[in-house]
PDB file of C-alpha atoms in Angstrom:
ATOM      1  CA  ILE C   4      -1.643   1.121  15.127  1.00 49.00           C
ATOM      2  CA  ASN C   5       0.176   3.317  17.477  1.00 52.00           C
ATOM      3  CA  GLY C   6       3.504   0.902  17.630  1.00 54.00           C
ATOM      4  CA  GLY C   7       4.390  -2.451  17.934  1.00 57.00           C
ATOM      5  CA  GLY C   8       7.249  -4.885  17.580  1.00 57.00           C
ATOM      6  CA  GLY C   9       8.493  -8.267  17.993  1.00 59.00           C
ATOM      7  CA  MET C  10      10.101 -11.084  16.365  1.00 69.00           C
ATOM      8  CA  ARG C  11       8.435 -14.378  17.659  1.00 83.00           C
ATOM      9  CA  ILE C  12       6.304 -12.825  20.322  1.00 85.00           C
ATOM     10  CA  PHE C  13       4.808 -10.068  19.234  1.00 84.00           C
ATOM     11  CA  THR C  14       3.316  -6.310  20.830  1.00 83.00           C
ATOM     12  CA  ILE C  15       0.864  -4.065  18.946  1.00 82.00           C
ATOM     13  CA  ALA C  16      -0.465  -1.034  20.480  1.00 82.00           C
ATOM     14  CA  PRO C  17      -3.837  -0.213  18.514  1.00 82.00           C
ATOM     15  CA  ARG C  18      -5.551   2.824  18.531  1.00 80.00           C
ATOM     16  CA  ILE C  19      -8.962   1.427  18.601  1.00 81.00           C
ATOM     17  CA  CYS C  20     -10.824  -2.286  19.152  1.00 85.00           C
ATOM     18  CA  TYR C  21     -14.014  -3.362  19.214  1.00 85.00           C
ATOM     19  CA  LYS C  22     -16.021  -5.674  21.030  1.00 84.00           C
ATOM     20  CA  ILE C  23     -17.312  -8.663  18.627  1.00 82.00           C
ATOM     21  CA  GLU C  24     -20.287 -10.152  20.431  1.00 85.00           C
ATOM     22  CA  ASN C  25     -22.448 -12.602  18.692  1.00 88.00           C
ATOM     23  CA  GLY C  26     -20.544 -12.388  15.462  1.00 81.00           C
ATOM     24  CA  LYS C  27     -21.254  -8.485  15.044  1.00 87.00           C
ATOM     25  CA  ILE C  28     -19.339  -6.070  15.906  1.00 87.00           C
ATOM     26  CA  THR C  29     -20.793  -3.645  18.679  1.00 91.00           C
ATOM     27  CA  LYS C  30     -18.636  -1.409  20.121  1.00 92.00           C
ATOM     28  CA  PRO C  31     -15.151   0.356  20.738  1.00 91.00           C
ATOM     29  CA  ILE C  32     -12.792  -1.102  23.697  1.00 88.00           C
ATOM     30  CA  ASN C  33      -9.795   0.484  25.456  1.00 86.00           C
ATOM     31  CA  VAL C  34      -7.190  -2.036  24.608  1.00 85.00           C
ATOM     32  CA  SER C  35      -3.326  -0.603  25.402  1.00 82.00           C
ATOM     33  CA  VAL C  36      -1.615  -3.484  24.431  1.00 86.00           C
ATOM     34  CA  ILE C  37      -1.899  -7.026  22.416  1.00 85.00           C
ATOM     35  CA  THR C  38       0.515  -9.786  22.779  1.00 85.00           C
ATOM     36  CA  GLY C  39       1.099 -13.326  21.184  1.00 86.00           C
ATOM     37  CA  ASP C  40       3.210 -15.510  19.097  1.00 89.00           C
ATOM     38  CA  VAL C  41       3.244 -15.268  15.522  1.00 88.00           C
ATOM     39  CA  ILE C  42       2.810 -18.861  14.649  1.00 89.00           C
ATOM     40  CA  ASP C  43       0.370 -19.461  17.093  1.00 92.00           C
ATOM     41  CA  SER C  44      -1.430 -16.239  16.714  1.00 91.00           C
ATOM     42  CA  MET C  45      -1.458 -17.088  12.592  1.00 91.00           C
ATOM     43  CA  ASN C  46      -2.959 -20.546  13.303  1.00 94.00           C
ATOM     44  CA  LYS C  47      -5.988 -18.917  15.421  1.00 93.00           C
ATOM     45  CA  ILE C  48      -7.251 -16.312  12.267  1.00 93.00           C
ATOM     46  CA  ASP C  49     -10.960 -17.490  11.555  1.00 92.00           C
ATOM     47  CA  ALA C  50     -12.034 -14.505   9.991  1.00 90.00           C
ATOM     48  CA  ILE C  51     -10.839 -12.278   7.183  1.00 93.00           C
ATOM     49  CA  SER C  52     -12.464  -9.287   5.744  1.00 92.00           C
ATOM     50  CA  LYS C  53     -12.353  -8.370   1.546  1.00 93.00           C
ATOM     51  CA  ASP C  54     -11.021  -4.855   2.963  1.00 90.00           C
ATOM     52  CA  PHE C  55      -7.098  -4.450   2.024  1.00 88.00           C
ATOM     53  CA  GLU C  56      -5.050  -1.288   2.441  1.00 85.00           C
ATOM     54  CA  ILE C  57      -1.360  -0.722   2.367  1.00 83.00           C
ATOM     55  CA  VAL C  58       0.256   2.057   3.447  1.00 80.00           C
ATOM     56  CA  THR C  59       3.759   2.609   2.672  1.00 76.00           C
ATOM     57  CA  SER C  60       6.461   5.701   3.130  1.00 73.00           C
ATOM     58  CA  LEU C  61       9.941   6.367   2.247  1.00 73.00           C
ATOM     59  CA  SER C  62      10.761   7.310   5.552  1.00 76.00           C
ATOM     60  CA  ALA C  63       9.088   4.265   7.601  1.00 76.00           C
ATOM     61  CA  LEU C  64      11.917   2.254   8.600  1.00 78.00           C
ATOM     62  CA  CYS C  65      12.721  -1.286  10.928  1.00 77.00           C
ATOM     63  CA  GLY C  66      13.987  -0.545  14.212  1.00 73.00           C
ATOM     64  CA  LYS C  67      14.852  -4.270  15.324  1.00 71.00           C
ATOM     65  CA  PRO C  68      18.823  -4.323  15.630  1.00 75.00           C
ATOM     66  CA  ASP C  69      18.977  -7.200  12.348  1.00 76.00           C
ATOM     67  CA  GLN C  70      16.558  -5.235  10.432  1.00 75.00           C
ATOM     68  CA  PHE C  71      17.278  -1.740  11.111  1.00 75.00           C
ATOM     69  CA  GLY C  72      17.511   0.175   7.413  1.00 77.00           C
ATOM     70  CA  LEU C  73      14.930  -1.596   5.923  1.00 81.00           C
ATOM     71  CA  ARG C  74      11.498  -0.077   4.547  1.00 79.00           C
ATOM     72  CA  VAL C  75       8.732  -1.012   6.340  1.00 78.00           C
ATOM     73  CA  GLY C  76       4.735  -0.582   5.440  1.00 76.00           C
ATOM     74  CA  LEU C  77       1.848  -0.929   7.275  1.00 77.00           C
ATOM     75  CA  GLY C  78      -1.527  -2.265   6.253  1.00 80.00           C
ATOM     76  CA  GLY C  79      -3.386  -5.318   5.106  1.00 84.00           C
ATOM     77  CA  PRO C  80      -6.736  -6.975   5.696  1.00 88.00           C
ATOM     78  CA  TYR C  81      -8.761  -6.969   8.846  1.00 85.00           C
ATOM     79  CA  ILE C  82      -8.610  -9.717  10.620  1.00 86.00           C
ATOM     80  CA  ARG C  83     -10.040 -11.647  13.626  1.00 85.00           C
ATOM     81  CA  ILE C  84      -7.889 -13.984  15.752  1.00 86.00           C
ATOM     82  CA  LYS C  85      -9.343 -16.039  18.738  1.00 84.00           C
ATOM     83  CA  GLY C  86      -7.190 -16.334  22.113  1.00 78.00           C
ATOM     84  CA  LEU C  87      -4.789 -13.137  22.465  1.00 76.00           C
ATOM     85  CA  LYS C  88      -3.597 -11.767  24.994  1.00 74.00           C
ATOM     86  CA  ILE C  89      -5.299  -8.137  25.604  1.00 77.00           C
ATOM     87  CA  ASN C  90      -3.937  -5.789  28.333  1.00 73.00           C
TER      88      ASN C  90
END
């Protein structure tokens, strides 16, 4: 992920995305921003990978005004969510 943010509505700027056709990953596609409602999107998760990775850093801090200074990490399993707004 190149960046992102949000509270109830999130935005993510992914480094790479793949098109899924007939249940198979086919090719990389250009996506500048993915947006969605956190709760709605969690209810639309229809696949979760067995692969899992967490990356943390002592220097990575949350930039939200009410959470500024909290340490953050990145990662988790790959997930598939149906119905996200992709730009």
